[in-house]
Short mmCIF file of C-alpha atoms in Angstrom, two decimals:
data_model
loop_
_atom_site.label_atom_id
_atom_site.label_comp_id
_atom_site.label_asym_id
_atom_site.label_seq_id
_atom_site.Cartn_x
_atom_site.Cartn_y
_atom_site.Cartn_z
CA MET A 18 6.46 -2.02 30.30
CA ASP A 19 4.16 -0.05 32.01
CA LEU A 20 0.16 -1.28 31.96
CA ALA A 21 -0.94 2.02 30.63
CA LEU A 22 1.56 1.65 27.50
CA ARG A 23 0.72 -2.20 27.05
CA ILE A 24 -3.12 -1.78 26.64
CA PRO A 25 -3.14 0.74 23.96
CA ILE A 26 -0.23 -1.42 22.07
CA LYS A 27 -2.38 -4.40 22.53
CA THR A 28 -5.61 -2.53 21.05
CA TYR A 29 -3.64 -1.09 18.43
CA VAL A 30 -2.44 -4.52 17.25
CA GLU A 31 -5.62 -6.18 17.50
CA GLN A 32 -7.15 -3.01 15.25
CA ILE A 33 -4.52 -3.80 12.55
CA ILE A 34 -5.39 -7.28 12.57
CA ARG A 35 -9.19 -6.49 12.07
CA PHE A 36 -8.38 -3.99 9.20
CA LEU A 37 -6.41 -7.06 7.50
CA LEU A 38 -9.57 -8.89 7.50
CA LEU A 39 -11.44 -6.11 6.23
CA LEU A 40 -9.02 -5.40 3.80
CA LEU A 41 -9.41 -9.31 2.55
CA ALA A 42 -13.32 -8.67 2.52
CA ILE A 43 -13.06 -5.91 0.42
CA GLN A 44 -10.65 -7.32 -2.11
CA ILE A 45 -12.92 -10.37 -2.48
CA GLY A 46 -15.81 -8.18 -2.78
CA ARG A 47 -13.88 -6.21 -5.55
CA SER A 48 -12.64 -9.54 -7.26
CA LEU A 49 -16.08 -11.09 -7.36
CA ILE A 50 -17.24 -7.80 -9.29
CA ASN A 51 -14.42 -8.04 -11.78
CA MET A 52 -14.88 -11.67 -12.39
CA GLY A 53 -18.42 -11.21 -12.92
CA LEU A 54 -17.45 -8.57 -15.53
CA TRP A 55 -14.88 -10.44 -17.02
CA ARG A 56 -17.29 -13.33 -17.72
CA ILE A 57 -19.72 -10.95 -19.51
CA LEU A 58 -16.90 -9.04 -21.17
CA HIS A 59 -13.91 -11.47 -21.85
CA PRO A 60 -11.47 -8.72 -22.59
CA ALA A 61 -7.99 -9.50 -23.52
CA ALA A 62 -5.16 -8.89 -21.39
CA ASP A 63 -4.26 -5.25 -22.74
CA SER A 64 -7.93 -4.35 -23.33
CA PRO A 65 -8.69 -0.74 -22.09
CA LEU A 66 -12.06 -2.62 -21.08
CA TRP A 67 -10.15 -3.60 -17.65
CA ALA A 68 -10.07 0.26 -16.82
CA TYR A 69 -13.77 0.50 -17.09
CA MET A 70 -14.09 -2.79 -15.03
CA ASP A 71 -11.86 -1.53 -12.20
CA VAL A 72 -13.96 1.85 -12.27
CA VAL A 73 -17.12 -0.10 -11.83
CA ALA A 74 -15.87 -2.38 -9.23
CA PHE A 75 -14.05 0.44 -6.98
CA GLY A 76 -17.38 2.49 -7.39
CA PHE A 77 -19.43 0.08 -5.99
CA ILE A 78 -17.25 -1.02 -3.48
CA GLY A 79 -16.49 2.51 -2.32
CA ILE A 80 -20.16 3.76 -2.01
CA GLY A 81 -20.78 0.56 -0.38
CA LEU A 82 -18.17 1.27 2.31
CA LEU A 83 -19.49 4.94 2.61
CA ILE A 84 -23.08 3.88 3.30
CA PHE A 85 -21.92 0.99 5.80
CA PHE A 86 -19.34 2.93 7.84
CA ARG A 87 -20.94 6.52 7.12
CA PRO A 88 -17.50 8.15 7.93
CA SER A 89 -17.52 12.00 8.62
CA ALA A 90 -15.25 14.36 6.28
CA GLY A 91 -13.04 14.47 9.51
CA GLU A 92 -12.54 10.72 9.60
CA LEU A 93 -11.58 10.49 6.11
CA GLY A 94 -8.92 13.19 6.63
CA LEU A 95 -10.83 15.87 4.23
CA GLY A 96 -11.32 18.61 7.05
CA TRP A 97 -10.47 22.03 5.71
CA ARG A 98 -9.88 23.64 9.43
CA GLY A 99 -6.99 25.45 9.73
CA VAL A 100 -5.51 24.68 6.50
CA PRO A 101 -2.73 27.36 5.71
CA ARG A 102 -3.17 29.35 2.41
CA TRP A 103 -0.07 28.20 0.53
CA GLU A 104 -1.35 24.44 1.34
CA LEU A 105 -4.59 25.37 -0.18
CA ILE A 106 -2.95 26.80 -3.31
CA ALA A 107 -0.55 23.94 -3.56
CA TYR A 108 -3.57 21.42 -3.57
CA ILE A 109 -5.47 23.68 -6.29
CA LEU A 110 -2.41 24.01 -8.55
CA VAL A 111 -0.98 20.41 -8.47
CA GLY A 112 -4.09 18.70 -8.32
CA THR A 113 -5.17 20.75 -11.43
CA VAL A 114 -2.14 19.97 -13.45
CA THR A 115 -2.63 16.55 -12.59
CA PHE A 116 -6.18 16.30 -13.83
CA VAL A 117 -5.17 18.00 -16.92
CA SER A 118 -2.57 15.72 -17.58
CA VAL A 119 -4.71 12.82 -17.34
CA LEU A 120 -7.33 14.51 -19.50
CA GLY A 121 -4.34 15.32 -21.91
CA THR A 122 -3.43 11.50 -22.50
CA TYR A 123 -6.65 11.24 -24.97
CA PHE A 124 -4.61 13.68 -27.50
CA LEU A 125 -1.53 11.09 -27.13
CA GLU A 126 -3.55 7.84 -27.43
CA PRO A 127 -7.67 7.55 -26.97
CA ASP A 128 -7.47 4.20 -25.10
CA LEU A 129 -4.87 5.58 -22.55
CA LEU A 130 -7.89 7.86 -21.34
CA ALA A 131 -9.90 5.19 -19.69
CA ILE A 132 -6.55 3.70 -18.33
CA ASN A 133 -5.11 6.89 -16.80
CA ILE A 134 -8.49 8.04 -15.34
CA ASN A 135 -8.61 4.41 -13.41
CA ALA A 136 -5.12 4.43 -12.48
CA ALA A 137 -4.38 8.20 -11.53
CA LEU A 138 -7.83 9.19 -10.49
CA VAL A 139 -10.11 6.57 -9.25
CA ILE A 140 -7.77 4.21 -7.50
CA PRO A 141 -5.78 6.78 -6.01
CA ILE A 142 -8.84 8.53 -4.63
CA PHE A 143 -10.23 5.00 -3.41
CA GLU A 144 -7.12 3.88 -1.77
CA GLU A 145 -5.92 7.27 -0.11
CA LEU A 146 -9.47 7.74 1.45
CA LEU A 147 -9.29 4.16 2.68
CA PHE A 148 -5.88 3.71 3.87
CA ARG A 149 -4.59 7.52 4.81
CA GLY A 150 -7.90 8.63 5.20
CA TRP A 151 -10.37 6.05 7.33
CA VAL A 152 -7.87 3.68 8.49
CA TRP A 153 -5.37 6.14 9.61
CA GLY A 154 -8.09 8.01 11.51
CA GLN A 155 -9.45 4.91 13.24
CA LEU A 156 -5.59 3.90 14.26
CA GLU A 157 -5.36 7.47 15.74
CA LYS A 158 -8.40 6.58 17.99
CA ALA A 159 -6.66 3.36 18.96
CA LEU A 160 -3.28 5.18 19.72
CA PRO A 161 -4.31 8.74 20.20
CA ALA A 162 -0.73 9.84 21.59
CA ARG A 163 0.40 13.33 20.28
CA ARG A 164 3.85 11.71 18.73
CA SER A 165 2.15 8.30 17.22
CA GLY A 166 1.87 9.94 13.85
CA PHE A 167 5.08 7.87 12.84
CA ILE A 168 3.83 4.63 13.91
CA HIS A 169 0.36 5.13 11.81
CA TRP A 170 2.64 6.14 8.97
CA LEU A 171 4.43 2.67 9.25
CA ALA A 172 1.14 0.86 10.02
CA THR A 173 -0.81 1.86 6.97
CA SER A 174 2.07 1.63 4.85
CA PHE A 175 2.40 -2.06 5.79
CA LEU A 176 -1.37 -2.62 5.33
CA PHE A 177 -1.08 -0.87 1.91
CA GLY A 178 1.77 -3.47 1.05
CA CYS A 179 -0.50 -6.26 2.14
CA TRP A 180 -3.42 -4.87 0.09
CA GLN A 181 -1.46 -5.79 -3.14
CA PHE A 182 -1.74 -9.33 -2.60
CA GLY A 183 -5.74 -8.88 -3.17
CA TYR A 184 -5.49 -8.20 -6.49
CA VAL A 185 -4.94 -11.90 -7.51
CA ASP A 186 -7.69 -11.77 -9.92
CA ILE A 187 -6.13 -9.11 -12.18
CA TYR A 188 -2.83 -10.95 -11.91
CA LEU A 189 -4.18 -14.22 -13.12
CA LEU A 190 -6.20 -12.82 -15.80
CA GLN A 191 -4.09 -10.13 -16.84
CA VAL A 192 -0.38 -10.67 -15.98
CA ALA A 193 -0.30 -14.50 -16.13
CA PRO A 194 -1.42 -14.85 -19.81
CA VAL A 195 1.53 -12.48 -21.22
CA ASN A 196 4.11 -13.78 -18.54
CA PRO A 197 3.60 -17.38 -18.69
CA GLY A 198 7.27 -18.30 -16.82
CA LEU A 199 6.80 -15.66 -14.39
CA ASP A 200 8.26 -16.32 -10.71
CA TRP A 201 5.65 -15.78 -8.51
CA GLY A 202 7.27 -15.57 -5.59
CA SER A 203 9.73 -12.92 -6.66
CA PHE A 204 6.82 -11.00 -8.42
CA PHE A 205 4.75 -10.82 -5.24
CA LEU A 206 7.85 -9.70 -3.24
CA VAL A 207 8.35 -7.09 -5.53
CA ARG A 208 5.18 -5.85 -5.49
CA PHE A 209 4.93 -5.89 -1.85
CA LEU A 210 8.06 -3.91 -1.26
CA THR A 211 7.13 -1.74 -4.04
CA THR A 212 3.93 -0.79 -2.57
CA LEU A 213 5.26 -0.32 0.81
CA ILE A 214 7.71 2.25 -0.34
CA ILE A 215 5.01 4.09 -2.00
CA GLY A 216 2.81 3.77 1.03
CA LEU A 217 5.75 5.56 2.94
CA ILE A 218 5.83 8.09 0.36
CA VAL A 219 2.30 9.12 -0.03
CA GLY A 220 1.61 8.90 3.62
CA LEU A 221 4.11 11.71 4.44
CA PRO A 222 1.60 14.63 3.33
CA ARG A 223 -0.95 12.66 5.91
CA TRP A 224 1.48 12.76 8.65
CA ARG A 225 2.73 16.14 8.26
CA THR A 226 -0.56 17.70 7.63
CA GLY A 227 -3.11 15.70 8.93
CA ARG A 228 -5.29 15.59 5.68
CA VAL A 229 -5.24 13.24 2.85
CA TYR A 230 -5.56 15.81 0.21
CA GLY A 231 -1.60 15.81 -0.70
CA SER A 232 -1.50 11.71 -0.43
CA VAL A 233 -4.38 11.60 -3.21
CA ILE A 234 -2.21 13.86 -5.62
CA LEU A 235 1.08 12.63 -4.74
CA HIS A 236 -0.52 9.03 -5.53
CA SER A 237 -2.07 10.23 -8.67
CA LEU A 238 1.35 11.55 -9.88
CA ILE A 239 3.11 8.24 -9.12
CA ASN A 240 0.38 6.35 -11.00
CA LEU A 241 0.03 8.61 -13.96
CA PHE A 242 4.01 9.20 -14.46
CA GLY A 243 5.36 6.00 -12.98
CA ARG A 244 3.65 3.86 -15.85
CA TRP A 245 5.71 5.92 -18.73
#
């Protein structure tokens, strides 16, 4: 293998390992906030309070990451330069439909509103800006070849799958109480594979357009309608 090729690949793998450690740190921070709120509020496993707790936890962690790393709009995949008109119109139309659909759940069942705001707005925005936004941008710096988009697509999807293992606090406090005989090995395997596939799906807009907007909207739609 050519030395010039080996060096970027080595750097790329090292970058992925660093991201795994960063994701672990983020999940620990989120879990600590969530556990602290749980000790104060003691919500039932099916309580909508969990949604509010998630919003608070993701909000604190998200703001902290923005302050610490200070990414530019371009580093988050939020650049508008060169956006075709049809793409802009698609973002506005589908984004509006998604937002209205989330708010409309209030009229079906008021408690669903907080849950869907968290699942279809807060979580997709946080996770997509993190994975298909900042992480993708950093991987591009490590391997900037023109045809490396496919590799970034796979790498961010893998990291996204691993990210799900960090929700141990949610699994223990919400899933375990209502599933006492759960096979945890199968549960985590299914979670990883399902999230990996979702990561591949929502990563396609980022790969093809170079922007994160489509990934956020697609992730929101999956979380909103995939639960029903």
